[in-house]
Structure formats: C-alpha cells, structure tokens
Short mmCIF file of C-alpha atoms in Angstrom, two decimals:
data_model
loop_
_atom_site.label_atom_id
_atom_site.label_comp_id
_atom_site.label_asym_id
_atom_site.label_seq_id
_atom_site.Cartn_x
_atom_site.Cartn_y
_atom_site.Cartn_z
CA UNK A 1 57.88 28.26 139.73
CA UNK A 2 59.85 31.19 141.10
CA UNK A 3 63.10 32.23 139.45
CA UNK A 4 64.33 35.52 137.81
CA UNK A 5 63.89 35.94 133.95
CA UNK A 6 67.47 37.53 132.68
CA UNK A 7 66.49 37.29 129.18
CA UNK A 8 64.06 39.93 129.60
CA UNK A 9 66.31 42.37 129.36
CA UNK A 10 68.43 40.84 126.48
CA UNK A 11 64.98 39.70 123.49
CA UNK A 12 65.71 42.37 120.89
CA UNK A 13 69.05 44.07 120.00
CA UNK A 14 66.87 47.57 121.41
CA UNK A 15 66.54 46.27 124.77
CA UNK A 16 69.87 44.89 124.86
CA UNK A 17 71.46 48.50 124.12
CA UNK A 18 69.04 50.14 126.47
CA UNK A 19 69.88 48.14 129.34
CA UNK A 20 73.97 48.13 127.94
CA UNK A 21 76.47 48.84 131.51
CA UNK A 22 79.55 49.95 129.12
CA UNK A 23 79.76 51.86 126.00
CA UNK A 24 82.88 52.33 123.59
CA UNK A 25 83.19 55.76 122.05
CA UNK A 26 85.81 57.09 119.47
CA UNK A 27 86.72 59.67 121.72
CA UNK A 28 88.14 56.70 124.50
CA UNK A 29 90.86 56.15 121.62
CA UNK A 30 94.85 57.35 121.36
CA UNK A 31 96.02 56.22 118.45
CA UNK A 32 100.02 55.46 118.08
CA UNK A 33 102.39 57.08 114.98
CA UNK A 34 105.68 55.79 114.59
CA UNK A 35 107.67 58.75 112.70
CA UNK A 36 111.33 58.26 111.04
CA UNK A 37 113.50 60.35 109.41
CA UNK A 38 113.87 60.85 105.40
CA UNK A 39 111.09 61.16 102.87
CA UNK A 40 108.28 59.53 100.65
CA UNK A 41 108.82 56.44 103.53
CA UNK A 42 105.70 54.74 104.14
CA UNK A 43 106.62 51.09 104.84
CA UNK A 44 104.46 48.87 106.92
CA UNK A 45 106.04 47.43 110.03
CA UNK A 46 106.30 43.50 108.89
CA UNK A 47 104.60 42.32 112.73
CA UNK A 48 102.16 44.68 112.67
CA UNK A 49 99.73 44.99 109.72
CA UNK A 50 98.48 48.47 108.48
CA UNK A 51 100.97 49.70 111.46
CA UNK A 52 103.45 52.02 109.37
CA UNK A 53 107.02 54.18 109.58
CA UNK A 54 106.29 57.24 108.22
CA UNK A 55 108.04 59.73 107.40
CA UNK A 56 107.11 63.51 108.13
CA UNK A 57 106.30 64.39 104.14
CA UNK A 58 102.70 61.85 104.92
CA UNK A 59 102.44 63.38 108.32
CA UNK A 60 99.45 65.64 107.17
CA UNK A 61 97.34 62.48 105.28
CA UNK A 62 97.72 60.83 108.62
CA UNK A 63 96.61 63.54 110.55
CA UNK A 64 93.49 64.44 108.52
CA UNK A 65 92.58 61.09 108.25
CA UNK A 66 92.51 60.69 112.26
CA UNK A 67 90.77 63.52 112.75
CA UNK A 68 88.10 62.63 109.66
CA UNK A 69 87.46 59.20 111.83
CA UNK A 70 86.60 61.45 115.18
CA UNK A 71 90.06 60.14 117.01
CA UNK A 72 91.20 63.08 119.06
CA UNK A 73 94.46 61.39 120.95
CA UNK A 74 97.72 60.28 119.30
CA UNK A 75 100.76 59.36 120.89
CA UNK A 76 103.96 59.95 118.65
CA UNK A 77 107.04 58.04 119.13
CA UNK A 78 109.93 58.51 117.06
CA UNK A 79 112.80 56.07 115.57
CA UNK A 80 116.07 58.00 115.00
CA UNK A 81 118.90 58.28 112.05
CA UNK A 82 121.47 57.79 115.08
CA UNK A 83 121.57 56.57 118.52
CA UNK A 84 124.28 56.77 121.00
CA UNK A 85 124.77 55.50 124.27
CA UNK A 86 123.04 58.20 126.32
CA UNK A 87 120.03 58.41 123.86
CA UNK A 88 120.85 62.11 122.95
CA UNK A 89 118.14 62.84 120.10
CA UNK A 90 115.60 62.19 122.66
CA UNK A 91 115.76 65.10 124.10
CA UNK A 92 117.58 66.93 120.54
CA UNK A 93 115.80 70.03 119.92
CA UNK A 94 115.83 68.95 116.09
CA UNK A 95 114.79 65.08 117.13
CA UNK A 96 112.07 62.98 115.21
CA UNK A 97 109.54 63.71 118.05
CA UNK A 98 110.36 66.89 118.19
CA UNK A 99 110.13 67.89 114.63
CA UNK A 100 106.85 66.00 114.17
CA UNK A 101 105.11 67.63 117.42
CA UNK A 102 105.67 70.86 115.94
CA UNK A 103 104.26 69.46 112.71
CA UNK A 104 101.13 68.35 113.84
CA UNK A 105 100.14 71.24 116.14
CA UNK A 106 100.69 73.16 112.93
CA UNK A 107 98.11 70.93 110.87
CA UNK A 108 95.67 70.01 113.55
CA UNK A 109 96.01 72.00 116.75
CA UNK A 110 93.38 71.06 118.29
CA UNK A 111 94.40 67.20 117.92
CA UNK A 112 95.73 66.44 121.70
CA UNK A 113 99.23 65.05 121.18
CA UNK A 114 101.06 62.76 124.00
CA UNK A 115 104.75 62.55 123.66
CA UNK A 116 106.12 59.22 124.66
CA UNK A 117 109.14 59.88 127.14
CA UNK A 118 112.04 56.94 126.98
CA UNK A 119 114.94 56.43 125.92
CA UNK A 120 115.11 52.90 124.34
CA UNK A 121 114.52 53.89 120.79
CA UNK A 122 117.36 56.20 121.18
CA UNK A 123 119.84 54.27 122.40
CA UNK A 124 122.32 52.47 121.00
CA UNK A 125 122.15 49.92 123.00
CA UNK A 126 118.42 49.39 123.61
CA UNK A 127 117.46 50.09 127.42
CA UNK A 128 115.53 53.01 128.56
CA UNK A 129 118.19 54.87 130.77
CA UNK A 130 122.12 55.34 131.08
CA UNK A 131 124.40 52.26 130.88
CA UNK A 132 127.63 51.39 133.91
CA UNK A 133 128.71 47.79 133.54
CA UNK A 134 126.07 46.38 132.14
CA UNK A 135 123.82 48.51 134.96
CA UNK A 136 121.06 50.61 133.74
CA UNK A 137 121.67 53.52 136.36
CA UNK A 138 118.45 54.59 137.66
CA UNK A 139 119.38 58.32 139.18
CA UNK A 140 121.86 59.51 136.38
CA UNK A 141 118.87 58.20 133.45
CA UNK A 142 116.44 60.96 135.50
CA UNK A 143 118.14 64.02 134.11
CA UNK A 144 117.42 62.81 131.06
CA UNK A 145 114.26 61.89 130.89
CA UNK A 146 113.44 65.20 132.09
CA UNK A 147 115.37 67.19 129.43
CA UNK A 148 113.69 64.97 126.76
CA UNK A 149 110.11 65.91 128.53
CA UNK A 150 111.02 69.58 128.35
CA UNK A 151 111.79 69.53 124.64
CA UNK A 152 108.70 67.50 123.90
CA UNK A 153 107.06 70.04 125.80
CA UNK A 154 108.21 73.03 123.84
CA UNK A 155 107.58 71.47 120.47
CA UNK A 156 104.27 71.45 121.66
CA UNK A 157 103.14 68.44 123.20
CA UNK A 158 100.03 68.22 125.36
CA UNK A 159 101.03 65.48 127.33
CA UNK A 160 104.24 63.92 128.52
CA UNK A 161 103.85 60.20 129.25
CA UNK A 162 107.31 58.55 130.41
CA UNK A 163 107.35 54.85 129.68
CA UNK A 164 111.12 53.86 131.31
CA UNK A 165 109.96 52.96 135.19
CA UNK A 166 112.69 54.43 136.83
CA UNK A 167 112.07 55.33 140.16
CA UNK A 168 111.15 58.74 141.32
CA UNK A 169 110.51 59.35 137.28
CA UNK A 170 107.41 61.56 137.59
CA UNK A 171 109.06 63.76 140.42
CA UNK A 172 111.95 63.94 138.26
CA UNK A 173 109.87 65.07 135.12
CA UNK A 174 107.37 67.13 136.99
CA UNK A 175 110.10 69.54 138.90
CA UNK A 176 112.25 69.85 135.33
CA UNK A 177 109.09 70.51 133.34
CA UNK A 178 107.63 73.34 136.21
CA UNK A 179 111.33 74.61 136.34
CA UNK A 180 111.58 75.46 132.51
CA UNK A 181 107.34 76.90 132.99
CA UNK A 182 105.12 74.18 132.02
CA UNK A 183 103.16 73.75 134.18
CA UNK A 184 100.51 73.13 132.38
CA UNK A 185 101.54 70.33 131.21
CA UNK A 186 100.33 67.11 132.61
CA UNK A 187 102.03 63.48 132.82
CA UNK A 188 100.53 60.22 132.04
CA UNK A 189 102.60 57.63 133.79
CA UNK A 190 103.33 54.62 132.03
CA UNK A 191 102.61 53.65 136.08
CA UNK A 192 102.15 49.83 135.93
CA UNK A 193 104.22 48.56 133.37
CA UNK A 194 104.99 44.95 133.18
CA UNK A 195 108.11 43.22 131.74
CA UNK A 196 105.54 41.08 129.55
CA UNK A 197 106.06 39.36 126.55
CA UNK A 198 103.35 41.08 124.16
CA UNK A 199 105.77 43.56 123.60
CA UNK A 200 107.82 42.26 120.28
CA UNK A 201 106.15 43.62 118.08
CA UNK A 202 106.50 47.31 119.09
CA UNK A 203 109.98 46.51 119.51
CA UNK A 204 110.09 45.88 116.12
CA UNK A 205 108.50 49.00 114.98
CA UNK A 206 110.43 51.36 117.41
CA UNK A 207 113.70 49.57 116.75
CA UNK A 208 114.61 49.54 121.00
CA UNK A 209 115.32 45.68 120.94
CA UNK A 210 117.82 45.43 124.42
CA UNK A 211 120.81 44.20 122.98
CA UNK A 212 122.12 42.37 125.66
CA UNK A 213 119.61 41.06 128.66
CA UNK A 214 116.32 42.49 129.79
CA UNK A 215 114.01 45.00 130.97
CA UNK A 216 113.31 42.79 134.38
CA UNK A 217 115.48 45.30 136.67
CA UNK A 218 113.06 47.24 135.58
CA UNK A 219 110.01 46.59 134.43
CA UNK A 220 107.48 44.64 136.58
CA UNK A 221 107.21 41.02 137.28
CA UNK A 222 103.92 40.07 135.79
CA UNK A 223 103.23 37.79 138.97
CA UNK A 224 103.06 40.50 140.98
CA UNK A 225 99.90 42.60 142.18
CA UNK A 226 100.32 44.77 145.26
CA UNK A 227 103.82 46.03 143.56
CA UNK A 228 101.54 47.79 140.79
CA UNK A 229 99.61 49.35 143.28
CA UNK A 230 102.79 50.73 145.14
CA UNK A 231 103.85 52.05 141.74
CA UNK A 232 100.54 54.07 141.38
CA UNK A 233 100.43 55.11 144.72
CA UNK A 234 104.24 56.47 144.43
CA UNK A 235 103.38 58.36 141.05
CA UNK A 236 100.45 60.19 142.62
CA UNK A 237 102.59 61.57 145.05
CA UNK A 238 105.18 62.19 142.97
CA UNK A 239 102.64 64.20 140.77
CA UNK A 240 101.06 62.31 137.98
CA UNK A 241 97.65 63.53 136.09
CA UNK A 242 96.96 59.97 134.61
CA UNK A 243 97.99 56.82 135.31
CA UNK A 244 98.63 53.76 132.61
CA UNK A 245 98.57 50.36 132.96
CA UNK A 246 100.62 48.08 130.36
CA UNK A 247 100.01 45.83 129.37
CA UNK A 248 96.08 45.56 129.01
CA UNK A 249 94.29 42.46 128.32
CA UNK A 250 96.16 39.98 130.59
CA UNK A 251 96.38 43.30 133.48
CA UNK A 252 92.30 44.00 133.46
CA UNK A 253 92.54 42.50 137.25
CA UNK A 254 94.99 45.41 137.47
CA UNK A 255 93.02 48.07 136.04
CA UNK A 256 90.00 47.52 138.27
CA UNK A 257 92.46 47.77 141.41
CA UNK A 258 93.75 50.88 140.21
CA UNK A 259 90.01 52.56 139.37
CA UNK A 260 88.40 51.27 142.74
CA UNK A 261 91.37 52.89 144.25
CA UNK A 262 92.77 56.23 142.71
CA UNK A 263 91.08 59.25 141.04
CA UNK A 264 92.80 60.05 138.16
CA UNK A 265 92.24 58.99 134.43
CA UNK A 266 93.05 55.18 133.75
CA UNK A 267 94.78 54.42 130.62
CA UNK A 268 94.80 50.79 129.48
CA UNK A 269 97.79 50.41 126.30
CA UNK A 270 96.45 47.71 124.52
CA UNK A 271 99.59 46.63 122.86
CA UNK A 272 101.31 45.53 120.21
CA UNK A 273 101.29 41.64 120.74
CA UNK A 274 97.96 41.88 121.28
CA UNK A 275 97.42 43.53 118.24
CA UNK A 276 99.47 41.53 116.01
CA UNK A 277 97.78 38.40 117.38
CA UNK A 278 94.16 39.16 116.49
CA UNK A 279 95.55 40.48 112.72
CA UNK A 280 97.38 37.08 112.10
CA UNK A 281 94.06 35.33 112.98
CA UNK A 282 92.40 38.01 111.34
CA UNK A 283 94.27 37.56 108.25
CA UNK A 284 94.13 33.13 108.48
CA UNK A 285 90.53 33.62 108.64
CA UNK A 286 90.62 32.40 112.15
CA UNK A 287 88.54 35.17 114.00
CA UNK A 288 86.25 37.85 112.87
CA UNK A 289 88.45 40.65 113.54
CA UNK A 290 85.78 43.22 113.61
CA UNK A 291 83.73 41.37 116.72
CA UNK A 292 87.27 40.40 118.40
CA UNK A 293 88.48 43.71 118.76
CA UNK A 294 85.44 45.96 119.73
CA UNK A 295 84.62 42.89 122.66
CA UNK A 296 88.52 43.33 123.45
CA UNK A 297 87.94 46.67 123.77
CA UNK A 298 84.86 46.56 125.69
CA UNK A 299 86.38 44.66 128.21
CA UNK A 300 89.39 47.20 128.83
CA UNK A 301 86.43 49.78 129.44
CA UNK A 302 84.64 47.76 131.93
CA UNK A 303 87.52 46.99 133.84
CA UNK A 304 88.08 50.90 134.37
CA UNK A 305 89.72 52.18 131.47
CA UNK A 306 88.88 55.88 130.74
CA UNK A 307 91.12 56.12 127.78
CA UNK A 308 92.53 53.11 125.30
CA UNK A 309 95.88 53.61 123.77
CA UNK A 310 95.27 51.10 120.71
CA UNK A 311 96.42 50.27 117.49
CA UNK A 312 93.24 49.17 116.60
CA UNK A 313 92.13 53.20 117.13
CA UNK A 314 91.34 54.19 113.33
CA UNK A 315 89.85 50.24 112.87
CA UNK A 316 87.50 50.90 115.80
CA UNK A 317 86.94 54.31 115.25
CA UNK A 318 85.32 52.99 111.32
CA UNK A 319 83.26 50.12 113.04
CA UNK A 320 81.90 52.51 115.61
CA UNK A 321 80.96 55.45 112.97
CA UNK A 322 79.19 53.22 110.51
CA UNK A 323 77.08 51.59 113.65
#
C-alpha cells in the first residue's frame, strides 16, 4: 500500500517539538494593570480572578514581579476618583495613568509601557467620546483623544494605543502627538474592534459600563469582515505602527486577513470574557486551565499574532519558564 505516514513526525514529544510550525514565547506577552486611586488597595476584580485594582503604593511588587517572569509589555489603564462628562482626567496631567506611567518608568525603565487611549473609564456617562443628545460626536471626541495621548506621552509612555474607533482617530493622535514633538512615539490601533459581548468583564474592572445604550455606532458589527479590513487599511494611512484586533479568539479568521495583508505588528487582545470563562471552568474543575490557555494562545499565534495582549500573561509566562 501507498499512503503518507503523518505520525512520523509526531512518535516522541522530541520529534514533535522539532518539527513544531508555532512557538509561544514570554516575550509575545502584554500584560494589563488596572491602577486606582488611594492606598494599601489591592482588591481582586470579582469577574476576573487574580485580575486586581491596585493602587500605586503595590505598583513596584507588580512591576518586579513582571519583569522576574520575563514579561516585557504592560498596558496600564486607569479607573478615576471622578468622571465628568467630557472625560477630563484622561488627559489630567495628575490622572491615574499619568501618575502611574511616570511610576513605572521610574522602577523599571526598560519595561515597554502602552498607554491605553479612551475615554470610557473617564466618563461619567460611560462612552468613549463627547456626548449631544444622546450622540456620541465623533469629530469634537478627536481633540480629546489626542490631548489624553500627549499627556500619556509625556509621563512617559512608549506606546499610545487608542481603543474608542472614532474615525480618523490615528490621524487625529498622530498630528497632536508630532505637534507637541513625539515623534517617536508609535500608535497601536485598537484597529478592528468589535462591539462583542466578551467584553463584561473588563467593564467591570475599568468601571466604563455605557449607561444608557451601546457601543454599536461605534464599535464593529461582529458579522462583518471586509469592514475590518477597511478599518486597517484606513489606520495605515492615517499612520499607525501596529495594528490590534479585538476581540481574539472568535476574530482569528480576522487576524489571518490582516497578516496576509498588511506589514505591521499584529496584536491579538485576548480579552476579558475570554479570560473569565476558562477561570470559572478552571475553578469548577471543568478544564485544565494550564493546557486550555497555552493551546488558546497558540492558536492566536498561528493565526498571525505577533504580540498577545492577555490576562493570562504572568500565568503563561510561569508555565512557559518552568517548561
């Protein structure tokens, strides 16, 4: 009989790593912080398990112990005292982001640190831009966003990645960012980002729950396909140095498109529903979480992510140390 003998290739777990097509590596890993103000506050966010608030007294534990695992990425996000209906701390010289960038550049400059760029956790009213009659107004929220990029950038931020999908964000960002001199700075466009429903969680930790309708002006419809790749294609021109694609496991279809098509560094955010899903079957002795997350993982990276924002990043980063 003629037929082709696979299993050659996969008889002893040697073989099966010499002849492995993708590799996970603790330096594909961004981890998330969520920082808040006060002190001594370390309290665990109740939908995401070991996912914590802390405040800027443990800042330095947290940042030696992500640097002891190898993690080199972090991406801070911030949940304010007060919000108002414009979202001013954002962009407040004095804000939670702002005082914890500076922070950690002190303790660990050569840790890379991404700024997340919204407005939702700083608004009183939840959405990610400026609010007319029940309208989130797309052109008045882009002065904003780019006066919260600039202070993120001169607290010291290595990255600025804006998450609110406005249009013409990254031009927006890019022009007030080279006005004020940094340009150096590059953006890593929250590009693709779905209105999807794996996003409670997070909502829960950042405290940005819309409260009154949706994100679906807009975020993206998760039917849709050819939209992401206009999105991409419009943030390339308009000057991105990454591009993201949110969420990951039910977008790797996505992902692929975008790495077949575009040059620049693909970010998959693996996020928090996804997260919280595998810990509660984690935790019911459902799954075995260490297995379920580094395939998970694996799968992000073979459908073209370069880089994994993940809340599984310190988790991972153990499993992949001891191995």
């Amino acid at each position: 009989m003629n037929f082709q003998r696979h299993r050659r290739l996969r008889k002893s777990a040697s073989m099966r790593s010499l002849v492995r097509e993708t590799h996970l590596h603790v330096s594909d890993f961004i981890y998330p912080l969520f920082f808040v103000e006060g002190e001594n506050v370390k309290k665990e966010v109740p939908s995401m398990p070991g996912v914590y608030h802390l405040s800027l007294d443990y800042l330095q534990e947290e940042v030696k112990e992500i640097e002891g695992l190898g993690i080199q990425s972090i991406i801070v996000f911030g949940v304010p005292n007060e919000k108002d209906d414009c979202g001013s701390s954002a962009y407040d010289h004095n804000g939670i982001v702002q005082k914890a960038i500076r922070q950690i550049k002190e303790i660990a400059p050569s840790l890379t640190v991404i700024a997340d760029t919204c407005l939702c956790q700083f608004t009183d009213h939840g959405h990610c831009g400026v609010i007319e009659n029940g309208d989130v107004l797309n052109d008045e929220t882009l002065a904003l966003l780019a006066k919260t990029a600039v202070s993120q950038a001169a607290a010291g931020a290595d990255i600025i990645a804006p998450s609110n999908m406005m249009d013409g964000f990254v031009a927006a960002i890019r022009q007030g960012l080279d006005e004020a001199g940094y340009y150096d700075v590059p953006i890593m466009s929250y590009a693709v980002k779905y209105a999807s429903s794996f996003y409670g969680p997070f909502r829960d930790a950042a405290h940005s729950t819309p409260q009154f309708g949706d994100r679906k002006t807009y975020q993206m419809d998760p039917a849709n396909r050819l939209e992401a790749l206009r999105e991409a294609e419009s943030d390339i021109a308009e000057g991105a140095d990454f591009l993201m694609v949110k969420p990951a496991l039910s977008y790797l279809d996505i992902l692929r498109e975008l790495k077949d098509r575009y040059p620049l560094p693909l970010v998959a955010y693996n996020v928090s529903g996804e997260y919280s899903m595998i810990k509660a079957a984690a935790l019911n002795g459902w799954v075995d979480e260490k297995s379920i997350v580094l395939e998970k993982l694996i799968s992000m990276k073979r459908a073209g992510a370069d880089l994994i924002i993940t809340y599984f990043a310190k988790d991972a980063a153990g499993w992949l140390n001891d191995k």
